[in-house]
Coordinates of C-alpha atoms and ligand atoms in Angstrom, one line a residue:
X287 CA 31.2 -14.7 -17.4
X288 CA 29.4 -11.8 -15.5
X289 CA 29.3 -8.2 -16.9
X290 CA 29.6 -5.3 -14.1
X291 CA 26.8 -3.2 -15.7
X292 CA 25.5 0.2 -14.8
X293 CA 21.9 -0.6 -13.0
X294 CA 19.9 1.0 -16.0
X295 CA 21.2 -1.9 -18.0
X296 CA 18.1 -4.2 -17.9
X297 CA 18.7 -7.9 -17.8
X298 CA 17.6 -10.2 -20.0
X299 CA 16.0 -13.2 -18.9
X300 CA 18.4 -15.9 -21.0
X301 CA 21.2 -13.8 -21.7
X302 CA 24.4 -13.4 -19.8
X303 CA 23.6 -12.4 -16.2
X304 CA 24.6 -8.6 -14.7
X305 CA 26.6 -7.6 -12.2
X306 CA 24.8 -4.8 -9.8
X307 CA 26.4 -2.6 -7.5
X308 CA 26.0 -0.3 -4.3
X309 CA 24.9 3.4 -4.6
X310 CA 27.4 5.1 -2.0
X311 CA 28.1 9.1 -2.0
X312 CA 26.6 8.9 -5.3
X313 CA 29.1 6.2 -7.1
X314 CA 27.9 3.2 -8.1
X315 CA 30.5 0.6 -5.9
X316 CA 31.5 -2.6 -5.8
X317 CA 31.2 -4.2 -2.2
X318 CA 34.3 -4.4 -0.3
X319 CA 33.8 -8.4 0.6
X320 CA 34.2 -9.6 -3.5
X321 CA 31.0 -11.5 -2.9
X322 CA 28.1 -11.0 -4.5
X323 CA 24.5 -13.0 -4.5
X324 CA 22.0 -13.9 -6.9
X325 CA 18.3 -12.8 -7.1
X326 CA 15.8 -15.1 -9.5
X327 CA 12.1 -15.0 -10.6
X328 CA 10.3 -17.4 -8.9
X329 CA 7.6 -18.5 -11.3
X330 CA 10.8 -20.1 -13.2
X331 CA 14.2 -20.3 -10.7
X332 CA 16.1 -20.8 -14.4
X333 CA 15.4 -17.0 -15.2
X334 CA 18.5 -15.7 -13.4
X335 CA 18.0 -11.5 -13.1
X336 CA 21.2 -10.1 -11.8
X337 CA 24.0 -10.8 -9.2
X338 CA 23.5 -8.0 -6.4
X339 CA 26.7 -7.4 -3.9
X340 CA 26.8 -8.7 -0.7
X341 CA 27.6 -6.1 1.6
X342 CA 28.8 -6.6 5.3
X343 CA 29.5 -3.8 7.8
X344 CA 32.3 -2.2 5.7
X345 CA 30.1 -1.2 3.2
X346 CA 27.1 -0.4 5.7
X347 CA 29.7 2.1 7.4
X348 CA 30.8 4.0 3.7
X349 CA 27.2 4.7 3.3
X350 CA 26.6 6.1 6.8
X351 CA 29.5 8.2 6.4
X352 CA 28.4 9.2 3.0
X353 CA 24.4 10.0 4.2
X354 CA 25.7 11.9 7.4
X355 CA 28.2 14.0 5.0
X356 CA 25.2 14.8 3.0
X357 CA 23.3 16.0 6.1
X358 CA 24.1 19.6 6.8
X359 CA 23.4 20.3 3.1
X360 CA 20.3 18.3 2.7
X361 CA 18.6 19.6 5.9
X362 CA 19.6 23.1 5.4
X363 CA 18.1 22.9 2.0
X364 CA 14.6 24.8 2.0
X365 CA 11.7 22.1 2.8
X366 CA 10.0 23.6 -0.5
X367 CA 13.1 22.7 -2.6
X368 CA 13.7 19.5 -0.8
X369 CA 9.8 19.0 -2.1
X370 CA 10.6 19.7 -5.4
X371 CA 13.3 16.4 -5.9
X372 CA 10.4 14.4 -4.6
X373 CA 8.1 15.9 -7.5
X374 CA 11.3 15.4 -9.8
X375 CA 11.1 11.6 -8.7
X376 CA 7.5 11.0 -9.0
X377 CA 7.3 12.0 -12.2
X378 CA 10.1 9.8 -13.3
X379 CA 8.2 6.9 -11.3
X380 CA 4.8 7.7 -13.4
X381 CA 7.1 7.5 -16.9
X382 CA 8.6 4.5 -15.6
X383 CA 5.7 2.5 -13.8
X384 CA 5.4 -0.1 -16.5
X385 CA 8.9 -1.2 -16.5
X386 CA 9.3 -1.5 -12.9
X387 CA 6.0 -3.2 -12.6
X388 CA 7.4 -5.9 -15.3
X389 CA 10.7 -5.9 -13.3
X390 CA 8.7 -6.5 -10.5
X391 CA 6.5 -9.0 -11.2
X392 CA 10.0 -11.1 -12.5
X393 CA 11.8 -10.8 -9.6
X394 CA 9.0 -11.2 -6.7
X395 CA 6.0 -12.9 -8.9
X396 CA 3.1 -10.9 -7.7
X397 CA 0.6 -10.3 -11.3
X398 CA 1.2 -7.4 -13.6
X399 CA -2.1 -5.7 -12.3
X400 CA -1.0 -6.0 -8.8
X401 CA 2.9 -5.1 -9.6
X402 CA 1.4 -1.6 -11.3
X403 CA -0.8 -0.9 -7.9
X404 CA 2.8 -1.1 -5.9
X405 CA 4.2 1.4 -8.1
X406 CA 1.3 3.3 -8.1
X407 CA 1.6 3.4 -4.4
X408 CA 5.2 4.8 -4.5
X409 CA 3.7 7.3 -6.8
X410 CA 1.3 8.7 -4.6
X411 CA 3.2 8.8 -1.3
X412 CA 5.6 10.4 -3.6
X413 CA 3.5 13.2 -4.6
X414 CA 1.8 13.6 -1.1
X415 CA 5.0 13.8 0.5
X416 CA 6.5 16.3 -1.9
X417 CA 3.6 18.8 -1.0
X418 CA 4.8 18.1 2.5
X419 CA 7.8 20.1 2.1
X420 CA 5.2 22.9 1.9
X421 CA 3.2 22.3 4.6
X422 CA 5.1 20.4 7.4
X423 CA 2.7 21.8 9.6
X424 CA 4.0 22.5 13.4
X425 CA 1.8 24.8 16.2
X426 CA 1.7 28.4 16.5
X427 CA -0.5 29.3 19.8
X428 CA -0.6 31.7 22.1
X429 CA 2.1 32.1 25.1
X430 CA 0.4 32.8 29.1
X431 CA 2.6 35.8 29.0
X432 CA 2.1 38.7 27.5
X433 CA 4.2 39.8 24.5
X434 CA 5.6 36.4 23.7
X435 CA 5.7 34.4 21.1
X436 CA 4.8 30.3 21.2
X437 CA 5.2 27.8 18.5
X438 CA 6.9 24.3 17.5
X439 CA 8.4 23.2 14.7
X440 CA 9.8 19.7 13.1
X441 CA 12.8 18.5 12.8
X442 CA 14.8 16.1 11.1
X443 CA 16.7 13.3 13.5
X444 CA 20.2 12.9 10.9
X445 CA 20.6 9.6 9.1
X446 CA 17.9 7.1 8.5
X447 CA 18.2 3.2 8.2
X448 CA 16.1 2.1 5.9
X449 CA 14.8 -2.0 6.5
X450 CA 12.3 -3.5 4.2
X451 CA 10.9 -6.9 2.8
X452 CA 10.3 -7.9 -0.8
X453 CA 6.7 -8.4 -1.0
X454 CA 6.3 -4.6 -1.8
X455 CA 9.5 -3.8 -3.2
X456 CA 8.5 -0.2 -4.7
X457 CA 5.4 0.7 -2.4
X458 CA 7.5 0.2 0.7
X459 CA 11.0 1.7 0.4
X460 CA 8.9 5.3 -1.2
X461 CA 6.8 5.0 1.9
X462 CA 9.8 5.3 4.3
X463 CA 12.1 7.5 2.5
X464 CA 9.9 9.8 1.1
X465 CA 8.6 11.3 4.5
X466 CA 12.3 10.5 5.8
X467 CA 13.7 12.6 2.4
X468 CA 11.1 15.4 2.6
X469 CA 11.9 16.4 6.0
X470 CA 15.5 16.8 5.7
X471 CA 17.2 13.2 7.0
X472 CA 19.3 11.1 4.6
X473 CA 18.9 7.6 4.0
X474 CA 20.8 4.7 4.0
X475 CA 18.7 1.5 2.8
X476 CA 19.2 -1.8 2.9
X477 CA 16.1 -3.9 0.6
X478 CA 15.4 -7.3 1.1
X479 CA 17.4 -10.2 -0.9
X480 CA 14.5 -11.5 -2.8
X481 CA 13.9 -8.1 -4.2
X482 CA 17.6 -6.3 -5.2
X483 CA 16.8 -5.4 -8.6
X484 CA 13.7 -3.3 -7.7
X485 CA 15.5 -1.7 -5.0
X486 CA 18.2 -1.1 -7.5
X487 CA 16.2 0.4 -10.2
X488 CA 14.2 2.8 -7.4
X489 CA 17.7 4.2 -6.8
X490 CA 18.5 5.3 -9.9
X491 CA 15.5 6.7 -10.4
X492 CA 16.2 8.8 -7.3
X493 CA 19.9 9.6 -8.3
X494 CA 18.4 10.7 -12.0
X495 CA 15.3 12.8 -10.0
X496 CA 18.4 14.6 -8.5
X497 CA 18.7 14.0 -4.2
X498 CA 22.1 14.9 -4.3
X499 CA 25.5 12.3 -3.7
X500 CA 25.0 11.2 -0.5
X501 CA 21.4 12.0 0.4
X502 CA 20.3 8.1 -0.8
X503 CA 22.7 4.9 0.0
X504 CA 21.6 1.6 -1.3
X505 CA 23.8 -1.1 0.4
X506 CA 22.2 -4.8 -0.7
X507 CA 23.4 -8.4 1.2
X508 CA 22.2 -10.3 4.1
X509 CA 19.4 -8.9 6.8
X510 CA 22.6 -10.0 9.3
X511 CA 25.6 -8.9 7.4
X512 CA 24.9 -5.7 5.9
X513 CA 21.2 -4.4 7.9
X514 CA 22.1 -5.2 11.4
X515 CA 25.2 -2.7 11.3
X516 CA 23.3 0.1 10.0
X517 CA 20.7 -1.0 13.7
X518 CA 24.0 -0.9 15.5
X519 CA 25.9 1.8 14.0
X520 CA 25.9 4.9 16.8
X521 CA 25.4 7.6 13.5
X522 CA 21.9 6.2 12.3
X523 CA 19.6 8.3 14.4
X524 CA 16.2 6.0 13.5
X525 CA 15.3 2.9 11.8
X526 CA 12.4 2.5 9.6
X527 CA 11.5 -1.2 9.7
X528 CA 9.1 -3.5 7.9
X529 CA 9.6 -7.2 8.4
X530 CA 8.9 -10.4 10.2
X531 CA 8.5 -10.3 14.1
X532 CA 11.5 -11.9 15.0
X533 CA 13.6 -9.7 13.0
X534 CA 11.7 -7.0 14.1
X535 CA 12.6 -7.9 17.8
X536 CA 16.1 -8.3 17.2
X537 CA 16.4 -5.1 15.6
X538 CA 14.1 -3.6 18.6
X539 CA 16.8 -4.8 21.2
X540 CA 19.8 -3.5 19.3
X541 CA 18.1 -0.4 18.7
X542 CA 17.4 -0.1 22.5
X543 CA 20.9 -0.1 23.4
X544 CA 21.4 3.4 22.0
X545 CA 17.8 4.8 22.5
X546 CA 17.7 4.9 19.0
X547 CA 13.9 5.9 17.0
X548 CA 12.4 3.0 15.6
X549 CA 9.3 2.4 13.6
X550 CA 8.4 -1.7 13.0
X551 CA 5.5 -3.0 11.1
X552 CA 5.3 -6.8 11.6
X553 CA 3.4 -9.0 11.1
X554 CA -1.0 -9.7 10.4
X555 CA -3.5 -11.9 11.1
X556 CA -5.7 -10.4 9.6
X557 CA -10.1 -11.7 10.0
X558 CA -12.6 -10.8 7.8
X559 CA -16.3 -11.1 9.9
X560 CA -19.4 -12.0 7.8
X561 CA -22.3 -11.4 9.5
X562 CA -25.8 -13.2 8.5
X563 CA -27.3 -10.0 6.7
X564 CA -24.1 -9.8 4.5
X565 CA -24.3 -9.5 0.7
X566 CA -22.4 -13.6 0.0
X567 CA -21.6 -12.8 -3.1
X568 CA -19.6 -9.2 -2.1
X569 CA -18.4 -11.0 0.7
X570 CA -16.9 -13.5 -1.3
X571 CA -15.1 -11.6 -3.5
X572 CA -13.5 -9.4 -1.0
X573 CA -12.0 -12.5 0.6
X574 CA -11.2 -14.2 -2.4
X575 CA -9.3 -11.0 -3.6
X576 CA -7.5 -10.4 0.0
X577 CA -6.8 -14.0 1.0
X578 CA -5.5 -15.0 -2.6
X579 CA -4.1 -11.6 -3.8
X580 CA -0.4 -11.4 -3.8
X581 CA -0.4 -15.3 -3.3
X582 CA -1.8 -14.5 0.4
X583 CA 1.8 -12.7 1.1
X584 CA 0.4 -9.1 2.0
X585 CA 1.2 -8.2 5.6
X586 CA -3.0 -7.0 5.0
X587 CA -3.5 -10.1 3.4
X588 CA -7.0 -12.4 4.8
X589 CA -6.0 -15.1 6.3
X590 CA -8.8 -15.6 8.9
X591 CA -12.9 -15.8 7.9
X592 CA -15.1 -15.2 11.1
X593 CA -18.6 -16.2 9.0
X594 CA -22.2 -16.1 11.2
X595 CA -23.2 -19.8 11.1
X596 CA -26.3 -18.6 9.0
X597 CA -24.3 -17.8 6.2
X598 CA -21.5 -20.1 6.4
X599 CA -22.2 -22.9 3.8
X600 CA -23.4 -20.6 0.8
X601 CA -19.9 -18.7 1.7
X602 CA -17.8 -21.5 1.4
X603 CA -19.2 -22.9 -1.6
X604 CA -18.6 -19.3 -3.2
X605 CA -15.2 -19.6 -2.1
X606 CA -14.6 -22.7 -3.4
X607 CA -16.2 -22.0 -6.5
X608 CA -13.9 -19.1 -6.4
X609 CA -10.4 -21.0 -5.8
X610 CA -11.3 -23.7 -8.5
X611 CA -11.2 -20.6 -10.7
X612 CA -8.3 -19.3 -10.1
X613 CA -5.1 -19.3 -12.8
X614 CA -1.8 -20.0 -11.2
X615 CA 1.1 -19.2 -13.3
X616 CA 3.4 -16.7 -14.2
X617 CA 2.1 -13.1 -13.3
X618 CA 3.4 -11.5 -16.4
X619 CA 0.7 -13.4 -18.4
X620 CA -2.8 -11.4 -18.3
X621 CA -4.6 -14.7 -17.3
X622 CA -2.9 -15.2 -14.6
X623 CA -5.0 -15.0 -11.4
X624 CA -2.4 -15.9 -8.7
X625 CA 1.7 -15.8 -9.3
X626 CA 4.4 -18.0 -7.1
X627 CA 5.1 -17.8 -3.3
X628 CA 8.7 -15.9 -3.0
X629 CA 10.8 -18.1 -2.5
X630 CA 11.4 -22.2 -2.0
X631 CA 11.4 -21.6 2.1
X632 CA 8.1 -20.0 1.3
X633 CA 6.8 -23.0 -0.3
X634 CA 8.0 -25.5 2.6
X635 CA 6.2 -23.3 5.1
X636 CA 2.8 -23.2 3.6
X637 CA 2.8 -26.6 2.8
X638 CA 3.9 -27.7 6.7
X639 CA 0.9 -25.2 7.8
X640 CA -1.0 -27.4 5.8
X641 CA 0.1 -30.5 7.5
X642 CA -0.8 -28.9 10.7
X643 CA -4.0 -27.4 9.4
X644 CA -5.2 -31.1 8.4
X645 CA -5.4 -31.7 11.7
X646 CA -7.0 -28.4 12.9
X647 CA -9.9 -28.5 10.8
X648 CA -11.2 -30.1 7.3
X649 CA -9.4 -28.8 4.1
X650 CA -12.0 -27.5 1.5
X651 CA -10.0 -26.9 -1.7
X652 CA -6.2 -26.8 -2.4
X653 CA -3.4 -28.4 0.6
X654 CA -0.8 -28.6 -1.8
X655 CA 1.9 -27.5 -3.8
X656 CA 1.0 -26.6 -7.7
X657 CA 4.5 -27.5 -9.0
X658 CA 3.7 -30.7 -10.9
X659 CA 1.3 -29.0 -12.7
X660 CA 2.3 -28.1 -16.8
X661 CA 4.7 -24.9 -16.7
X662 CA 4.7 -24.4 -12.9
X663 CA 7.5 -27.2 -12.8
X664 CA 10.3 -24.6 -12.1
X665 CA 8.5 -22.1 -9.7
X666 CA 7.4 -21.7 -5.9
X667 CA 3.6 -22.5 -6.8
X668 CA 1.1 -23.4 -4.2
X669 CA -2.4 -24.3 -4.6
X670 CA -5.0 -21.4 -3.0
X671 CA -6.5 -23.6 -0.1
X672 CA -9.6 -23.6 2.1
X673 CA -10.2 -24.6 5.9
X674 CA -13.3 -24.8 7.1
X675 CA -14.4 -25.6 10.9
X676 CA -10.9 -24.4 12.3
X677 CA -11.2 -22.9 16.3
X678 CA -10.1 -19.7 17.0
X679 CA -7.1 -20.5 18.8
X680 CA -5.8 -23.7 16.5
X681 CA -2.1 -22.6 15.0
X682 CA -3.6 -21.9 11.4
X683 CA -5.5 -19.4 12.9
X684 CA -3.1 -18.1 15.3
X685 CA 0.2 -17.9 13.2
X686 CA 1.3 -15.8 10.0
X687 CA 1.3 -18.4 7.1
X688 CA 2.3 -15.5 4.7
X689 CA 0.9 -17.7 1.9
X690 CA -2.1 -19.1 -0.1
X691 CA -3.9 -20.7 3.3
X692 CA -7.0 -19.5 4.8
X693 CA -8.7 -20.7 7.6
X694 CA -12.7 -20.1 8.2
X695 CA -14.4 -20.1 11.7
X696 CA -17.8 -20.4 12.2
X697 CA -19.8 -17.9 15.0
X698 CA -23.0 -17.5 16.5
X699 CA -23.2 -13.6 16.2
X700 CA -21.6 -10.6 16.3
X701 CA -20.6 -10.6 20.0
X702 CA -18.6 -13.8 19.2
X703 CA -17.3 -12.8 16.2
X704 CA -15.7 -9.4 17.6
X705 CA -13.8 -11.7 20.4
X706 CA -12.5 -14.1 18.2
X707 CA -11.7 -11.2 15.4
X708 CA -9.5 -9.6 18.3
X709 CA -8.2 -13.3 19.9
X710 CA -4.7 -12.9 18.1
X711 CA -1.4 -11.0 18.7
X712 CA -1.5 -9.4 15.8
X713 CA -3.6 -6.1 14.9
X714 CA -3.1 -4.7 11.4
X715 CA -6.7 -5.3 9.4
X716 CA -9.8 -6.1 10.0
X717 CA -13.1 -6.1 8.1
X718 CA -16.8 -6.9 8.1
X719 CA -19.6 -7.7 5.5
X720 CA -22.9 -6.5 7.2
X721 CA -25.7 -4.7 5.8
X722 CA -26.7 -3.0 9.4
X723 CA -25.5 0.4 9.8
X724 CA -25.4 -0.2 13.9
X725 CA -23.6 -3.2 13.7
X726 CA -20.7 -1.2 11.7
X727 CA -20.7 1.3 13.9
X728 CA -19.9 -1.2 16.6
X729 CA -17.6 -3.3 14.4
X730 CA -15.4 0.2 13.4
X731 CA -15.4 1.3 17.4
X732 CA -14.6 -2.8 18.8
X733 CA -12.2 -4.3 16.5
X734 CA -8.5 -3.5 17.4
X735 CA -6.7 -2.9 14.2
X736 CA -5.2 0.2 13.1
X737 CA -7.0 -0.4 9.7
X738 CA -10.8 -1.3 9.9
X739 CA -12.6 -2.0 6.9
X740 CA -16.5 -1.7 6.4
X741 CA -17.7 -3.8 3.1
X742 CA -14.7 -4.0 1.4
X743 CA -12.1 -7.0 1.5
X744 CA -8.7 -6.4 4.9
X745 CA -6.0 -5.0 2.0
X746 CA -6.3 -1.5 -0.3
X747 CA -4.4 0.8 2.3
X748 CA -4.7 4.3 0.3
X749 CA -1.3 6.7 1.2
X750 CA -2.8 9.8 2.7
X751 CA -4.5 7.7 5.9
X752 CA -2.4 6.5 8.3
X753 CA -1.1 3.0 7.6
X754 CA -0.3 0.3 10.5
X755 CA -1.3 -2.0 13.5
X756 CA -1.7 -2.7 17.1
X757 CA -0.4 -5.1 19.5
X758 CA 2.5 -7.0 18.2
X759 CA 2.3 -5.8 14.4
X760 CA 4.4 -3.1 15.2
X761 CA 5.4 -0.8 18.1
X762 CA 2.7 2.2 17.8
X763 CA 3.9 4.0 14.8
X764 CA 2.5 4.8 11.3
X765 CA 3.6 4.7 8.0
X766 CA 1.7 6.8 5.1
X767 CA -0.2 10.1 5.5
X768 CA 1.2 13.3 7.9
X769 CA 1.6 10.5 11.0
X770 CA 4.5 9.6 8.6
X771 CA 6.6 12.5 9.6
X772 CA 6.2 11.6 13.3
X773 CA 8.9 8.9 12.7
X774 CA 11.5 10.7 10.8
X775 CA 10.9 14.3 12.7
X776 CA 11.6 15.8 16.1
X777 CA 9.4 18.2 17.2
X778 CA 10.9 21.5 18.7
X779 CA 9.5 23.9 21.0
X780 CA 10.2 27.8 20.3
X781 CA 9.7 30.7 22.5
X782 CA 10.3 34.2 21.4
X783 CA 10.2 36.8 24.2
X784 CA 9.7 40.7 22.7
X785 CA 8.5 42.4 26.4
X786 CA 12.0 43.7 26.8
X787 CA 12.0 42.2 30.6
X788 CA 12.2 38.7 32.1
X789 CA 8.7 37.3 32.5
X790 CA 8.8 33.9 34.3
X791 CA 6.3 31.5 33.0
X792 CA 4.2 29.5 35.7
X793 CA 5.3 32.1 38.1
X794 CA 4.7 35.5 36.6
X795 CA 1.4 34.7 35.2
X796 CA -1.7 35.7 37.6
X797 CA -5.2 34.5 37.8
X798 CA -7.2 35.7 34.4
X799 CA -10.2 38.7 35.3
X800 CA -13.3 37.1 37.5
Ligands
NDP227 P1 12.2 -10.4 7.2 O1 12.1 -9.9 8.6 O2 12.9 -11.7 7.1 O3 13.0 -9.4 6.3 C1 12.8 -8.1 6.2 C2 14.0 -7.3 6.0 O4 14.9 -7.4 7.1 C3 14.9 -7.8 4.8 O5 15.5 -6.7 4.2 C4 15.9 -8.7 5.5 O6 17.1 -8.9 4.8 C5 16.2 -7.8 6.8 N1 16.7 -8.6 7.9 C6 16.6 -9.9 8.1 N2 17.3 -10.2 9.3 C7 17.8 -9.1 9.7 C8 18.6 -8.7 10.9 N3 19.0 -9.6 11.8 N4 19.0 -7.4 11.0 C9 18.6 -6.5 10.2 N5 17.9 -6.8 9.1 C10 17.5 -8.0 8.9 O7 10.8 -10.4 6.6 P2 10.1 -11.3 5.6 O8 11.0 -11.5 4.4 O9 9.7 -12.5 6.3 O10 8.9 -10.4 5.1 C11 7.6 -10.7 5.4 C12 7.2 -10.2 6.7 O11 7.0 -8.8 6.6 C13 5.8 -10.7 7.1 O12 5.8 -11.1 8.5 C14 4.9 -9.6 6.9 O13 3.7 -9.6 7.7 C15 5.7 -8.4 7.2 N6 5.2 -7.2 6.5 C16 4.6 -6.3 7.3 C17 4.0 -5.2 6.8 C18 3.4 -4.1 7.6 O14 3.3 -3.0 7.2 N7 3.0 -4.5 8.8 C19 4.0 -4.9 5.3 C20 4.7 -6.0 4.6 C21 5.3 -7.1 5.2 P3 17.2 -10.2 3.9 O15 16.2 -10.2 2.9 O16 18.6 -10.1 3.4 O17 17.0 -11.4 4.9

């Protein structure tokens, strides 16, 4: 028997299973399809944590209606005041970090340590954003003519759609509706279905931090069902979406046919160049920790080593060394180095990349899935795996894996290694190990990424720098920092005219003195 519980009802990992609902107008709803669907942890699919509703268009619409109610109010409340919920909610997240970081690490597998960080994340945008509601700078410059007065201002747009995935279930959602929240939109968000519970427990955090009824909609169900009517619906003014690229291009084309604002981050291929001056044993730990982090399923995530020929071999056998090291397992255990992939598609998808990647190059360490080993029977597990010798253009080197697989290329020097850094479609991260101040120079001004890293391993985005890619991982926006507010914000234009007389601009203003 199911039990339709209020969302701050935790669930317990044995017990009898809860029922979660919607967050509409600020009621906690049933969906009107009956259905619901079940989220589980993957590092054992017998831990069932909740049924979550399974919304379709019915439901998508009651929440539009209910954010574009809340509208007027929310956007005529004082930037300032609208700051202040967002402290309200920040602080709640800081008292709360440890149980959402549990929840999360149960319901999408990354470890503990890593689970805190995405909270921490949400945090900190949290707090940055909330002193945007006192800044929210616009211009104030001077008019051509004379006694008149020149300036812009932001706006909000109306009701935001908000679209994410599951492998940041906390860090993501707070980076879209914080900036959308602060500067006077309300939100209507749909999470992803491997991650329901977080989404659900964010909410009420938000409710309890006091947006009012209305301001924040959570609608859960199917990317089709219940997130492609709030794309379609004609009363969402922008989208905020973070997902695959084919669901980002579906949602682009919908979003076309009404002009509508639309921020995507995609997907990453992201390279990591180690030149021959490079420290091995920092360069191996950066990759180790961004190739393997997360299980490899960070949009930053490593998947791609671009290693000078001179320090190839001593590299590879620190990574190997590396790998054999790591703990799979169940990321709420403290040993545990590297938790489950997802979900069981997950696991088919690495493990055919594999196939592919056996004959793209020669497999160093790992090529398999970790699920006959002793307690990784009943979860998505995949062994961390190594290939060496792959060519820049082979698939595994070309394609998001969005797992455990990494694929290392071996160059000449550093012209070769920018090319074949840039040689993909993608253009989120990029890094290099090098010890020569010119060549970082050159590395931070040639490699096309929106994030460029100098030392340090592709992932560790911090929230007040803008956060996103070029090319085909998205479609020129940014998440995090003020560039935020571009997405979710109008700007507006404002000319006041105290001469008393009509003064034509272009026309009535002469040639300055000399
Ligand atoms: P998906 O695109 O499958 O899912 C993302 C979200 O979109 C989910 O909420 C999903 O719902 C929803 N969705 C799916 N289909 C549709 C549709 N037709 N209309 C509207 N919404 C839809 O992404 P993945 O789960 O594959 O997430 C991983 C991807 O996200 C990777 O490619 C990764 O690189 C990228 N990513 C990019 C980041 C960046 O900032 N660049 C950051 C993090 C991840 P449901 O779950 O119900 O299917």
């Amino acid at each position: 028997m199911t039990e339709t519980v209020a969302p701050a009802t935790a669930a317990q990992p044995g017990g009898t299973v809860p029922t979660f609902l919607n967050l509409i107008d600020g009621e906690w709803r049933p969906s009107v399809t009956g259905r619901t669907f079940r989220s589980t942890n993957p590092a054992d699919t017998r831990d069932v944590i909740g049924e979550f509703q399974a919304s379709d268009a019915a439901d998508a619409a009651a929440a539009i209606r209910a954010a574009e109610t809340a509208y007027p109010g929310w956007r005529a409340t004082p930037a300032p005041k609208r700051g202040e919920v967002l402290y309200r909610f920040a602080a709640l997240l800081v008292e709360h970090k440890e149980r959402l970081a549990q929840a999360m690490t149960r319901e999408m597998g990354k470890v503990l340590a890593e689970a805190r960080g995405d909270v921490q994340e949400g945090i900190d945008i949290a707090f940055l954003m909330a002193g945007e509601g006192r800044r929210m700078f616009g211009d104030t410059v001077p008019s051509e003519l004379p006694d008149k007065w020149a300036m812009s201002i932001r706006e909000p747009l109306g009701v935001a759609g908000i679209i994410t995935p599951w492998n940041f279930p906390i860090a993501i959602p707070c980076w879209k509706m914080m900036p959308a929240l602060v500067s006077g939109n309300t939100v209507v968000f749909k999470p992803a279905s491997d991650a329901p519970h977080c989404a659900t427990l964010l909410v009420k955090l938000m409710a309890e931090a006091g947006f009012p009824p209305g301001t924040v909609n959570l609608v859960t169900g199917s990317g089709e069902e219940a997130g492609m009517p709030i794309v379609a619906s004609p009363d969402v003014s922008v989208i905020s979406f973070t997902g695959n690229g084919a669901t980002g291009r579906a949602i682009a084309v919908e979003a076309a046919r009404r002009f509508k604002r639309l921020s995507l981050e995609l997907g990453g291929k992201n390279g990591i160049v180690v030149m021959d001056d490079a420290d091995p044993d920092l360069a191996a730990e950066g990759i180790l920790w961004s190739a393997f982090g997360t299980t490899g399923q960070r949009c930053t995530a490593c998947s791609r080593v671009i290693a000078h020929r001179a320090v190839v071999e001593p590299l590879l056998e620190r990574l190997a060394r590396g790998v054999a090291g790591l703990r799979l397992g169940n990321g709420l255990d403290p040993a545990t180095d590297v938790g489950p992939l997802v979900n069981a598609g997950a696991l088919d998808k690495a493990a055919g990349y594999v196939e592919v990647g056996r004959g793209e190059g020669e497999l160093v360490i790992g090529g398999a899935p970790a699920t006959d080993r002793p307690g990784l029977e009943h979860g998505h597990f995949f062994a961390p795996t190594i290939f060496r010798d792959v060519m820049p253009l082979a698939r595994i080197a070309q394609e998001e894996i969005f797992g455990p697989v990494l694929a290392v290329i071996t160059v000449d020097g550093y012209e070769e290694a920018a090319m074949v850094l840039n040689q993909t479609r993608y253009g989120l991260s990029s890094s290099i190990y090098t010890r020569d101040v010119n060549l970082a120079f050159r590395a931070m001004r040639d490699f096309g990424t929106g994030i460029v890293y100098v030392n340090a391993g592709t992932i560790g985005a911090e929230t007040h720098l803008p956060f996103g890619g070029t090319k085909q991982t998205g479609n020129g926006h940014r998440e995090a920092g003020h560039a935020a507010l571009d997405t979710f914000t109008e700007w507006k234009a404002i000319y006041v005219d105290y001469s008393g007389r009509l003064q034509r601009a272009q026309i009535d203003n002469q040639p300055g003195p000399g």
